[in-house]
Coordinates of C-alpha atoms and ligand atoms in Angstrom, one line a residue:
M1305 CA -3.2 -9.8 -10.9
K1306 CA -1.5 -12.8 -11.8
T1307 CA 2.3 -13.1 -10.6
S1308 CA 3.7 -16.2 -11.0
R1309 CA 6.9 -17.0 -9.5
T1310 CA 9.0 -17.4 -12.7
R1311 CA 7.8 -13.9 -13.8
R1312 CA 8.8 -12.4 -10.4
L1313 CA 11.9 -14.1 -10.5
G1314 CA 12.7 -12.6 -13.9
R1315 CA 11.6 -9.1 -12.8
A1316 CA 14.0 -9.5 -10.0
L1317 CA 17.0 -10.5 -12.4
A1318 CA 16.1 -7.5 -14.5
V1319 CA 16.5 -5.2 -11.4
L1320 CA 20.1 -6.8 -10.9
T1321 CA 20.9 -5.9 -14.6
L1322 CA 19.3 -2.4 -14.9
L1323 CA 21.4 -1.5 -12.2
G1324 CA 24.5 -1.9 -14.2
A1325 CA 27.2 -4.5 -14.5
T1326 CA 29.1 -2.9 -11.9
A1327 CA 26.1 -2.9 -9.5
T1328 CA 26.9 -4.4 -6.0
A1329 CA 24.6 -5.7 -3.7
A1330 CA 24.9 -2.9 -1.4
Q1331 CA 23.2 -1.2 -3.9
L1332 CA 20.0 -3.1 -2.9
A1333 CA 20.1 -2.0 0.7
P1334 CA 17.2 0.0 1.9
A1335 CA 17.1 3.7 0.8
P1336 CA 16.3 6.0 3.6
A1337 CA 12.6 6.3 4.2
S1338 CA 11.9 9.7 4.3
A1339 CA 12.5 10.9 0.6
A1340 CA 9.9 10.3 -2.2
T1341 CA 12.7 9.0 -4.3
A1342 CA 16.0 7.6 -2.5
P1343 CA 18.6 10.0 -3.5
L1344 CA 21.2 7.4 -4.6
Q1345 CA 18.4 6.0 -6.8
S1346 CA 17.4 9.4 -8.4
I1347 CA 20.9 10.9 -10.1
V1348 CA 20.4 11.7 -13.8
P1349 CA 22.7 10.9 -15.7
V1350 CA 22.9 7.7 -13.7
P1351 CA 26.7 6.9 -12.4
V1352 CA 28.7 4.1 -13.5
S1353 CA 28.6 2.6 -10.0
V1354 CA 26.8 3.3 -6.9
T1355 CA 27.5 1.4 -3.8
A1356 CA 25.7 2.3 -0.6
A1357 CA 27.2 2.2 2.6
S1358 CA 24.4 0.7 4.7
G1359 CA 23.3 2.9 7.9
V1360 CA 25.7 5.9 7.2
T1361 CA 24.8 9.2 6.3
F1362 CA 27.0 12.6 5.8
P1363 CA 25.1 15.6 7.6
L1364 CA 25.8 19.1 5.8
V1365 CA 25.7 21.3 8.9
S1366 CA 26.1 24.7 9.8
T1367 CA 29.8 24.3 10.6
T1368 CA 30.6 22.2 7.6
K1369 CA 33.9 23.6 5.4
I1370 CA 34.5 23.2 2.1
Y1371 CA 38.2 22.1 1.4
T1372 CA 39.9 22.3 -2.1
Q1373 CA 43.3 20.9 -3.6
A1374 CA 45.5 23.2 -1.9
A1375 CA 47.1 25.6 -4.4
S1376 CA 45.0 25.0 -7.1
A1377 CA 43.1 27.8 -8.4
P1378 CA 40.6 25.7 -10.6
A1379 CA 39.6 23.4 -7.9
K1380 CA 39.0 26.3 -5.7
A1381 CA 36.7 27.9 -8.0
V1382 CA 34.8 24.5 -8.0
G1383 CA 34.7 24.9 -4.3
D1384 CA 33.4 28.5 -4.4
Y1385 CA 30.7 27.1 -7.0
I1386 CA 29.4 24.5 -5.1
A1387 CA 29.6 26.9 -2.0
A1388 CA 27.5 29.5 -3.5
V1389 CA 24.8 26.9 -4.6
L1390 CA 24.6 25.4 -1.0
R1391 CA 24.6 28.7 0.6
K1392 CA 21.5 29.9 -0.6
S1393 CA 19.0 27.3 0.8
T1394 CA 20.9 26.3 3.7
G1395 CA 22.2 29.6 5.0
F1396 CA 25.2 28.1 6.3
A1397 CA 28.7 30.0 6.0
L1398 CA 30.7 27.0 4.2
P1399 CA 33.6 28.7 4.1
V1400 CA 36.1 27.3 1.2
A1401 CA 39.8 27.0 1.9
D1402 CA 42.9 24.8 1.0
A1403 CA 42.7 21.4 2.3
P1404 CA 44.8 20.3 4.9
A1405 CA 46.7 16.9 5.2
T1406 CA 44.2 15.7 7.4
L1407 CA 40.6 16.7 6.9
P1408 CA 38.6 17.7 10.0
A1409 CA 35.1 16.5 10.9
D1410 CA 32.3 18.0 9.0
S1411 CA 34.1 18.7 5.8
I1412 CA 33.6 18.3 2.3
A1413 CA 36.6 18.0 -0.1
F1414 CA 37.6 18.6 -3.5
L1415 CA 40.9 16.8 -4.3
L1416 CA 43.0 16.5 -7.6
S1417 CA 44.8 13.4 -5.9
G1418 CA 44.0 9.8 -5.3
A1419 CA 41.0 9.2 -7.5
P1420 CA 41.0 5.8 -9.5
S1421 CA 42.5 6.3 -13.0
S1422 CA 39.1 5.0 -14.4
V1423 CA 37.6 8.2 -14.1
G1424 CA 39.9 9.7 -16.9
A1425 CA 39.9 13.3 -17.5
Q1426 CA 36.2 14.3 -17.0
G1427 CA 35.1 11.6 -14.2
Y1428 CA 35.1 11.6 -10.5
Q1429 CA 34.8 9.2 -7.2
L1430 CA 32.7 10.7 -4.6
V1431 CA 32.8 9.1 -0.9
S1432 CA 30.5 10.0 1.4
A1433 CA 31.0 8.8 5.1
A1434 CA 29.6 9.9 8.6
S1435 CA 32.3 12.8 8.9
S1436 CA 33.5 13.5 5.2
L1437 CA 32.4 13.7 1.9
V1438 CA 35.3 13.5 -0.7
V1439 CA 35.5 13.9 -4.1
R1440 CA 38.4 13.2 -6.1
A1441 CA 39.3 13.5 -9.8
Q1442 CA 42.0 13.9 -11.8
T1443 CA 40.9 17.5 -13.3
A1444 CA 39.0 20.4 -12.2
D1445 CA 36.3 19.3 -15.1
G1446 CA 35.8 16.1 -13.1
L1447 CA 35.5 17.7 -9.6
F1448 CA 32.7 20.0 -11.2
A1449 CA 30.9 16.5 -12.4
G1450 CA 31.0 15.6 -9.0
A1451 CA 29.8 18.7 -7.4
Q1452 CA 26.8 18.1 -9.6
T1453 CA 26.4 14.8 -8.2
L1454 CA 26.7 16.0 -4.9
R1455 CA 23.7 18.5 -5.3
Q1456 CA 21.3 15.4 -6.3
L1457 CA 22.3 13.7 -3.4
L1458 CA 20.6 16.4 -1.3
P1459 CA 17.0 17.1 -1.2
G1460 CA 15.5 19.2 -4.0
K1461 CA 14.7 21.9 -1.8
I1462 CA 18.6 22.8 -1.9
E1463 CA 17.9 24.2 -5.1
S1464 CA 15.8 26.9 -3.7
S1465 CA 17.3 30.7 -3.8
T1466 CA 16.0 31.3 -0.3
V1467 CA 16.8 29.4 3.0
Q1468 CA 14.7 26.3 3.8
A1469 CA 14.6 23.8 6.7
G1470 CA 17.1 20.9 6.9
P1471 CA 18.1 18.3 8.0
W1472 CA 20.6 18.2 4.7
T1473 CA 21.4 14.6 5.0
I1474 CA 23.6 13.0 1.8
P1475 CA 23.6 9.0 2.0
G1476 CA 26.6 7.3 2.8
A1477 CA 28.0 6.1 -1.0
T1478 CA 30.9 5.4 -3.1
I1479 CA 30.3 6.7 -6.4
L1480 CA 32.5 6.3 -9.2
D1481 CA 31.7 7.7 -12.6
Y1482 CA 32.9 8.9 -15.9
P1483 CA 31.4 9.8 -19.3
R1484 CA 30.6 7.5 -22.2
F1485 CA 31.2 10.2 -24.7
G1486 CA 33.8 13.3 -24.0
Y1487 CA 31.2 15.8 -25.9
R1488 CA 27.6 16.6 -24.5
G1489 CA 26.3 19.4 -26.1
A1490 CA 23.0 21.4 -26.3
M1491 CA 22.1 23.9 -29.0
L1492 CA 20.3 27.2 -28.5
D1493 CA 19.3 29.1 -32.0
V1494 CA 19.5 32.8 -30.8
A1495 CA 19.0 33.8 -34.6
R1496 CA 15.3 33.0 -34.8
H1497 CA 14.5 34.5 -31.6
F1498 CA 17.2 36.6 -29.9
H1499 CA 17.7 35.3 -26.3
P1500 CA 19.7 37.7 -24.2
V1501 CA 22.8 37.1 -22.1
A1502 CA 20.7 36.7 -19.0
T1503 CA 18.6 33.8 -20.7
V1504 CA 21.7 32.2 -22.3
K1505 CA 23.5 32.0 -18.6
R1506 CA 20.5 30.8 -17.0
Y1507 CA 20.4 27.9 -19.8
I1508 CA 24.0 27.2 -18.7
D1509 CA 23.3 26.7 -15.3
Q1510 CA 20.8 24.1 -16.1
L1511 CA 22.8 22.3 -18.9
A1512 CA 25.7 22.4 -16.2
Q1513 CA 23.7 20.5 -13.7
Y1514 CA 23.3 17.3 -15.9
K1515 CA 27.0 17.2 -17.0
I1516 CA 26.7 19.0 -20.5
N1517 CA 30.2 20.7 -21.5
Y1518 CA 29.3 22.2 -24.6
L1519 CA 26.9 25.2 -25.7
H1520 CA 26.6 25.7 -29.6
L1521 CA 24.9 29.0 -30.3
H1522 CA 23.3 29.3 -33.6
L1523 CA 24.5 32.8 -34.2
A1524 CA 23.2 34.0 -37.4
D1525 CA 20.1 33.0 -39.7
D1526 CA 17.8 34.3 -42.3
Q1527 CA 15.9 36.3 -39.7
G1528 CA 19.0 37.7 -37.7
W1529 CA 22.8 38.2 -37.2
R1530 CA 23.5 38.1 -33.5
I1531 CA 27.1 38.4 -32.9
Q1532 CA 29.3 41.6 -33.3
I1533 CA 31.8 41.5 -35.9
D1534 CA 33.8 44.6 -36.6
S1535 CA 35.1 44.3 -40.2
W1536 CA 31.4 43.9 -41.1
P1537 CA 29.4 46.4 -38.4
R1538 CA 26.0 46.3 -40.5
L1539 CA 25.6 42.5 -39.9
T1540 CA 24.5 43.4 -36.3
T1541 CA 23.3 46.9 -36.2
F1542 CA 20.9 46.3 -39.5
G1543 CA 21.0 42.4 -39.8
G1544 CA 20.9 41.8 -35.9
S1545 CA 17.6 44.2 -35.8
T1546 CA 14.6 41.8 -36.2
Q1547 CA 13.8 38.4 -35.6
V1548 CA 11.1 36.0 -36.5
G1549 CA 7.6 37.5 -36.0
G1550 CA 9.2 40.9 -36.6
G1551 CA 10.4 41.8 -32.8
A1552 CA 13.1 43.9 -32.1
G1553 CA 15.8 41.2 -32.4
G1554 CA 19.5 42.2 -30.9
Y1555 CA 22.8 40.8 -30.8
Y1556 CA 25.8 40.1 -28.3
T1557 CA 28.4 42.9 -28.5
K1558 CA 31.8 41.4 -28.3
A1559 CA 32.0 41.9 -24.6
Q1560 CA 28.9 40.4 -23.8
Y1561 CA 29.6 37.4 -26.0
T1562 CA 33.1 37.1 -24.0
D1563 CA 31.0 37.4 -20.9
L1564 CA 29.1 34.6 -22.0
V1565 CA 32.0 32.6 -23.0
N1566 CA 33.9 32.9 -19.6
Y1567 CA 30.7 32.1 -17.7
A1568 CA 30.3 28.9 -19.4
L1569 CA 33.6 28.2 -18.8
S1570 CA 33.0 28.6 -15.1
R1571 CA 30.5 26.0 -15.3
H1572 CA 33.1 23.9 -17.3
I1573 CA 31.1 24.6 -20.8
T1574 CA 32.9 25.3 -23.8
I1575 CA 30.8 27.8 -26.4
I1576 CA 30.9 26.7 -29.7
P1577 CA 29.9 29.5 -32.2
E1578 CA 28.1 28.6 -35.4
I1579 CA 27.7 31.1 -38.4
D1580 CA 25.6 28.9 -40.9
M1581 CA 26.5 29.2 -44.8
P1582 CA 26.3 29.0 -47.7
G1583 CA 22.2 28.9 -47.0
H1584 CA 20.3 30.5 -44.1
V1585 CA 22.3 34.0 -44.5
N1586 CA 19.6 36.4 -45.5
A1587 CA 20.5 38.5 -42.7
A1588 CA 23.9 38.9 -44.2
L1589 CA 22.6 39.6 -47.6
A1590 CA 20.4 42.2 -46.7
S1591 CA 23.2 44.0 -44.3
Y1592 CA 25.8 44.1 -47.4
A1593 CA 24.5 44.6 -51.1
E1594 CA 27.9 43.3 -52.5
L1595 CA 27.5 40.0 -51.0
N1596 CA 24.8 39.5 -53.3
C1597 CA 25.2 38.1 -56.7
N1598 CA 23.2 40.8 -58.5
G1599 CA 24.4 43.3 -56.0
V1600 CA 21.3 44.1 -54.7
A1601 CA 20.3 43.8 -51.0
P1602 CA 17.1 41.6 -50.2
G1603 CA 14.8 43.0 -47.5
L1604 CA 15.1 41.5 -43.8
R1605 CA 12.8 38.6 -43.4
T1606 CA 10.9 37.6 -40.3
D1607 CA 8.9 34.5 -41.4
T1608 CA 10.3 31.0 -41.3
A1609 CA 11.0 29.8 -44.8
V1610 CA 14.0 28.1 -45.1
G1611 CA 16.5 27.0 -48.4
Y1612 CA 15.9 30.2 -50.4
S1613 CA 19.3 32.3 -49.5
S1614 CA 23.1 31.8 -50.3
L1615 CA 26.0 33.4 -50.3
C1616 CA 27.5 34.0 -53.6
I1617 CA 29.8 31.3 -54.5
S1618 CA 31.7 32.9 -57.4
K1619 CA 32.6 36.2 -55.8
D1620 CA 35.7 36.9 -54.2
I1621 CA 34.5 39.3 -51.6
T1622 CA 32.4 35.9 -50.3
Y1623 CA 35.7 34.5 -49.2
T1624 CA 37.0 37.7 -47.7
F1625 CA 34.0 38.1 -45.8
V1626 CA 34.1 34.7 -44.4
A1627 CA 38.0 34.8 -43.8
D1628 CA 37.0 38.0 -41.9
V1629 CA 34.0 36.5 -39.9
L1630 CA 35.9 33.2 -39.0
R1631 CA 38.8 35.1 -37.5
E1632 CA 36.9 37.3 -35.6
L1633 CA 34.9 34.3 -34.2
T1634 CA 38.3 32.5 -33.5
A1635 CA 39.6 35.5 -31.2
L1636 CA 36.4 35.1 -29.3
T1637 CA 36.5 31.2 -28.8
P1638 CA 38.8 29.6 -26.5
G1639 CA 37.5 26.2 -27.3
P1640 CA 38.6 23.9 -30.2
Y1641 CA 35.6 24.3 -32.9
L1642 CA 33.8 26.6 -34.8
H1643 CA 30.2 25.4 -36.5
I1644 CA 29.9 26.4 -40.1
G1645 CA 26.5 25.2 -40.7
G1646 CA 25.9 24.2 -44.2
D1647 CA 22.6 22.8 -43.7
E1648 CA 19.4 23.2 -46.4
A1649 CA 21.6 25.0 -48.7
S1650 CA 18.8 24.3 -51.3
A1651 CA 19.4 27.9 -52.9
T1652 CA 23.0 26.8 -53.7
S1653 CA 24.0 24.4 -57.0
Q1654 CA 25.5 21.0 -55.7
A1655 CA 28.8 22.1 -57.4
D1656 CA 28.9 25.4 -55.8
Y1657 CA 28.2 23.9 -52.6
L1658 CA 31.4 21.6 -52.9
T1659 CA 33.0 24.5 -54.2
F1660 CA 32.2 26.6 -51.2
M1661 CA 32.9 23.6 -48.7
N1662 CA 36.7 23.3 -50.4
K1663 CA 37.4 26.9 -49.6
V1664 CA 35.8 27.3 -46.4
L1665 CA 36.7 24.1 -44.4
P1666 CA 40.5 25.1 -44.9
L1667 CA 40.0 28.7 -43.5
V1668 CA 38.6 27.0 -40.3
T1669 CA 41.7 24.9 -40.2
A1670 CA 44.1 28.0 -40.8
N1671 CA 42.5 29.5 -37.5
G1672 CA 43.3 26.3 -35.8
K1673 CA 40.4 25.3 -35.2
A1674 CA 38.2 22.0 -35.8
A1675 CA 35.0 22.3 -38.1
I1676 CA 31.4 21.0 -37.2
G1677 CA 28.8 21.4 -39.7
W1678 CA 25.4 20.1 -39.8
H1679 CA 25.5 16.4 -41.8
D1680 CA 25.2 18.0 -45.2
I1681 CA 28.8 18.9 -45.2
A1682 CA 29.9 15.6 -45.6
K1683 CA 28.6 15.8 -49.3
A1684 CA 32.4 17.4 -49.3
T1685 CA 35.6 15.4 -48.7
L1686 CA 35.9 16.0 -45.3
P1687 CA 39.4 16.5 -43.1
A1688 CA 39.5 13.9 -40.4
S1689 CA 39.1 16.8 -37.9
A1690 CA 35.7 17.9 -39.3
S1691 CA 32.7 16.6 -37.3
P1692 CA 29.4 16.2 -39.1
Q1693 CA 26.4 16.6 -37.0
F1694 CA 23.8 14.4 -38.1
W1695 CA 20.2 15.9 -38.2
G1696 CA 18.5 13.3 -40.1
T1697 CA 15.2 11.3 -39.3
G1698 CA 16.6 8.1 -41.0
T1699 CA 19.3 5.6 -39.4
S1700 CA 21.9 5.8 -42.6
D1701 CA 23.9 8.4 -44.2
S1702 CA 26.4 7.8 -47.0
G1703 CA 28.3 10.9 -46.5
V1704 CA 28.6 10.7 -42.8
S1705 CA 29.5 6.9 -42.9
T1706 CA 32.3 7.8 -45.7
A1707 CA 33.2 10.6 -43.2
V1708 CA 33.5 8.2 -40.5
S1709 CA 35.5 5.8 -42.3
R1710 CA 38.1 8.6 -43.0
G1711 CA 38.5 9.4 -39.8
S1712 CA 35.8 11.7 -38.7
K1713 CA 33.6 11.6 -35.6
V1714 CA 30.2 12.2 -35.8
I1715 CA 27.9 14.6 -33.0
M1716 CA 24.5 12.3 -33.1
S1717 CA 21.4 14.7 -33.1
P1718 CA 18.9 13.0 -35.1
A1719 CA 15.9 15.1 -35.5
N1720 CA 13.1 12.6 -34.6
K1721 CA 14.9 12.1 -31.2
A1722 CA 17.4 14.6 -30.2
Y1723 CA 15.4 18.0 -31.6
L1724 CA 14.2 19.6 -28.6
D1725 CA 12.0 21.9 -30.6
M1726 CA 9.7 19.1 -31.7
K1727 CA 6.5 18.7 -29.9
Y1728 CA 5.9 16.2 -27.4
N1729 CA 2.2 15.5 -28.7
A1730 CA -0.1 17.2 -30.6
S1731 CA -1.3 19.4 -27.8
S1732 CA 1.8 20.9 -27.1
P1733 CA 1.6 24.6 -27.3
I1734 CA 4.8 25.1 -28.7
G1735 CA 7.2 23.7 -31.1
L1736 CA 7.4 22.1 -34.6
S1737 CA 6.2 18.7 -35.7
W1738 CA 8.3 18.0 -39.0
A1739 CA 10.3 15.2 -37.4
G1740 CA 7.3 14.1 -35.4
F1741 CA 6.2 14.1 -32.2
I1742 CA 8.9 13.4 -29.3
E1743 CA 7.7 12.2 -26.1
V1744 CA 10.3 11.5 -23.0
Q1745 CA 10.6 8.2 -23.8
D1746 CA 11.1 8.8 -27.3
A1747 CA 14.0 11.0 -26.5
Y1748 CA 15.6 8.5 -24.3
N1749 CA 15.2 5.5 -26.0
W1750 CA 17.9 5.4 -28.7
N1751 CA 21.4 4.5 -28.7
P1752 CA 23.7 7.3 -30.3
G1753 CA 26.7 4.7 -30.2
A1754 CA 24.7 2.2 -32.6
Y1755 CA 22.1 4.1 -34.7
L1756 CA 23.4 5.2 -38.0
S1757 CA 24.7 2.2 -40.0
G1758 CA 28.6 2.5 -40.5
V1759 CA 28.8 4.5 -37.3
G1760 CA 29.7 2.6 -34.2
E1761 CA 30.7 3.9 -30.7
A1762 CA 34.0 4.7 -31.7
G1763 CA 32.6 6.8 -34.5
V1764 CA 30.5 9.0 -32.5
R1765 CA 31.8 12.3 -30.9
G1766 CA 29.0 12.6 -28.5
V1767 CA 25.3 13.9 -28.3
E1768 CA 23.9 17.2 -29.0
S1769 CA 20.1 18.6 -28.2
P1770 CA 19.6 21.3 -30.8
L1771 CA 16.5 23.8 -29.7
W1772 CA 15.8 25.7 -32.7
T1773 CA 13.7 28.8 -31.6
E1774 CA 10.9 29.6 -34.2
T1775 CA 8.5 29.1 -31.5
V1776 CA 10.6 29.9 -28.5
S1777 CA 10.8 33.5 -27.4
T1778 CA 10.9 33.4 -23.7
P1779 CA 13.1 31.4 -20.9
A1780 CA 9.9 29.7 -20.1
N1781 CA 9.5 28.3 -23.5
I1782 CA 13.1 27.1 -23.3
D1783 CA 12.3 25.2 -20.0
Y1784 CA 9.4 23.6 -21.3
L1785 CA 10.9 22.4 -24.6
A1786 CA 14.3 21.4 -23.1
F1787 CA 13.3 19.6 -19.7
P1788 CA 13.0 17.0 -19.3
R1789 CA 13.9 15.8 -22.7
L1790 CA 17.6 17.5 -22.2
A1791 CA 18.0 15.1 -19.0
A1792 CA 17.2 12.1 -21.5
H1793 CA 19.7 13.3 -23.7
A1794 CA 22.4 13.9 -21.5
E1795 CA 22.2 10.6 -19.7
L1796 CA 22.2 9.4 -23.3
G1797 CA 25.7 11.1 -23.7
W1798 CA 27.0 10.4 -20.4
S1799 CA 26.2 7.0 -19.1
P1800 CA 27.2 3.6 -20.2
W1801 CA 24.6 2.1 -22.4
S1802 CA 24.5 -1.0 -20.0
T1803 CA 22.6 1.0 -17.5
H1804 CA 20.0 2.0 -20.1
D1805 CA 16.7 1.4 -19.0
W1806 CA 13.4 3.4 -19.2
N1807 CA 11.6 2.1 -16.0
T1808 CA 14.5 3.3 -13.8
F1809 CA 15.3 6.5 -15.9
R1810 CA 11.7 7.5 -15.6
V1811 CA 12.0 7.3 -11.6
R1812 CA 15.1 9.1 -11.7
L1813 CA 13.6 11.7 -13.9
G1814 CA 10.6 11.9 -11.5
A1815 CA 13.0 12.7 -8.8
Q1816 CA 14.2 15.7 -10.5
A1817 CA 10.8 17.7 -10.3
P1818 CA 11.4 19.2 -6.9
R1819 CA 14.9 20.2 -8.0
W1820 CA 13.1 21.9 -11.3
D1821 CA 10.2 23.6 -9.1
A1822 CA 13.0 24.9 -6.8
Q1823 CA 14.8 26.5 -9.5
S1824 CA 11.3 27.7 -11.3
I1825 CA 11.8 25.7 -14.4
A1826 CA 8.9 25.5 -16.1
F1827 CA 9.0 21.6 -17.4
Y1828 CA 6.5 19.8 -19.1
R1829 CA 4.9 17.4 -16.6
S1830 CA 4.8 14.2 -19.0
T1831 CA 2.4 11.9 -17.9
Q1832 CA 5.0 8.9 -18.8
V1833 CA 7.0 10.2 -15.6
T1834 CA 5.3 10.1 -12.0
W1835 CA 6.8 13.4 -10.5
D1836 CA 7.7 13.3 -7.3
T1837 CA 6.3 16.1 -4.9
G1838 CA 9.4 16.6 -2.9
G1839 CA 7.5 16.1 0.2
T1840 CA 8.8 13.7 2.8
T1841 CA 5.9 11.7 3.1
N1842 CA 5.2 8.7 0.4
P1843 CA 2.4 8.9 -1.5
G1844 CA -0.8 7.7 -0.2
T1845 CA -3.3 7.6 2.6
C1846 CA -5.9 5.2 3.4
A1847 CA -8.3 7.8 2.7
D1848 CA -6.9 8.0 -0.9
Q1849 CA -6.6 4.7 -2.6
A1850 CA -2.7 5.8 -4.0
W1851 CA -1.9 2.6 -5.7
S1852 CA -1.9 3.0 -9.3
S1853 CA -0.9 0.1 -11.9
A1854 CA 0.8 2.7 -14.0
Q1855 CA 3.5 3.8 -12.1
V1856 CA 6.7 2.5 -10.8
Y1857 CA 7.6 2.4 -7.3
V1858 CA 11.0 2.1 -5.7
K1859 CA 12.1 0.4 -2.5
D1860 CA 10.3 2.1 0.7
N1861 CA 7.5 3.5 -1.4
V1862 CA 4.6 3.4 1.3
V1863 CA 1.1 3.4 -0.3
S1864 CA -2.5 2.6 0.6
H1865 CA -4.4 -0.2 -1.2
N1866 CA -7.4 -2.4 -0.4
G1867 CA -7.3 -0.8 3.4
H1868 CA -3.8 -1.4 4.3
K1869 CA -0.3 0.3 3.9
W1870 CA 2.0 -1.4 1.9
T1871 CA 5.9 -0.7 1.4
A1872 CA 7.8 -1.6 -1.6
K1873 CA 10.3 -3.7 -0.9
W1874 CA 11.8 -3.8 -4.1
W1875 CA 11.5 -1.8 -7.1
T1876 CA 8.1 -2.6 -8.9
Q1877 CA 5.6 -2.0 -11.6
N1878 CA 2.2 -3.3 -12.1
E1879 CA 2.6 -5.5 -8.8
E1880 CA -0.5 -5.4 -7.0
P1881 CA 0.1 -4.8 -3.4
G1882 CA -1.3 -7.8 -1.5
T1883 CA -0.3 -10.2 -3.9
T1884 CA 2.1 -12.6 -1.5
G1885 CA 4.5 -14.9 -2.5
Q1886 CA 8.5 -15.7 -2.2
W1887 CA 9.3 -13.2 -4.6
G1888 CA 6.3 -10.6 -3.3
V1889 CA 7.5 -6.9 -3.8
W1890 CA 5.1 -5.5 -1.3
A1891 CA 5.6 -5.6 2.6
D1892 CA 1.9 -5.4 4.4
S1893 CA 2.4 -3.0 7.4
G1894 CA -1.2 -3.7 8.4
A1895 CA -5.0 -2.2 8.4
C1896 CA -4.8 1.8 8.1
Ligands
TNX728 C1 15.7 22.4 -39.8 S1 18.0 21.1 -38.5 C2 16.6 23.2 -39.9 C3 16.6 24.5 -39.0 C4 15.2 24.8 -38.7 C5 14.9 23.4 -38.2 C6 13.7 23.5 -37.3 C7 18.6 22.0 -39.5 C8 20.3 21.6 -39.7 N1 18.0 22.9 -40.1 O1 17.0 25.7 -39.9 O2 15.0 26.0 -37.4 O3 14.5 22.4 -38.9 O4 13.3 22.1 -36.5

């Protein structure tokens, strides 16, 4: 392979750039040789800055203690949470206690003091040194984000639910980190196929690992109504009794839903309930004849057609119904948002749609909540507190840009980038394809802050990954469509755009595989990514020519090629071992 000096220099400079503006020389220090991908180079979403402390490690050992900010219940909860994660696989006791003034040896601490102000309300600083690992933040949200990074600094088997052999070594480093957008969401459609509480909790745990802080639940659609509403009980007892394909459906009682809300909050995730209206309402129309303009209830539907149902815009009872539902939802919702749907209302005339939204948007505000709606709601004149959620496949929408010019912020879910229910390719066993196929690189390669015309970074509230469930009925189905694309979206929502780089992202993504395997996440093993095996040996033996031109190698990866063993000195792609020169990226360690 021809490798001119200029090309190699260019590549070296590219590496420095992709490590981000705040990268330091220490970041380029050799990483520990044992792991498949060095932990400091495998964090998703990539932190704002990572500075390695050369030659320093923090060992997690049987005598390690976890200390949290004295007298802070939220900080203690973060300590208890991470202790529970780490105890399972290490078997260590890991007691959690209030932090003393001076930390003893072998401490992990979560402190609400001393963080640089740049961490803001959701960020953190993590310093791992020989005898302590200290996370500092201004809020428990920030401490929790730091705890997620801490998990990723340990080998993937830390995620195992059974005791594994150590050693559990964390590289010495200083990490400074805070999010690009305050809103990082995922949406789960529990209407098309009902997903029970345990499945949603499992998803919440998965989301939390990637610093996602909102879970939007699509609670009602044509095929089912999934949340108990006391003033309209048949919505669930009848309207919740089926789902796509004709299965039994189901719904959350208020107690179950509250349990979910609280579980999410314990993972620093706020649930946003969505009732889709005025379209997507067949389950409600089937449950109550009086909600229909003709007074006749249609039958329940289990097909996947859209755009045929509408609330009756001219009837007063429609607004009694909506007010009741929003009032009861508000009582279940500690978070700031209610989602009112508003998409694909093809059975509602344009004039009726505007009449409806002009009556319903103020009802949301009257409940003390801010409205979110699919971006179709921007056909109405929105209050600045309302957020349109963009789900189109183009890059402009005049309603959305007008709303932004009036002070609204957009949630970015472009269907051809962010929809988790799209197939990866033609052979994906589940998923839809109306917005196209979305491979991992497609899911990653777009800039939410510069995507829609007239909508700059400041007009964006954040990124959300919707998972519609027409074809999704099991936890394994969720895993397969969400992973790895959810991690790509999480990085778009959290990490500064200056760090955006597919070639480093795919390496960091590949390093998640042992974690997902340990958690039994049935992810899609895209061929665009080289998935780490989780072993402590590097790929390649002399019996097996392990070098592949299609692969990205990070520093210290060892491969065999042409009868020699080679160690990557640098980040490299397409650089054939054995091509030497001033900028060569492979060190020859001799014949096999
Ligand atoms: C469009 S996106 C819909 C949903 C479907 C989805 C399937 C949106 C706001 N509406 O009703 O489930 O496509 O991808």
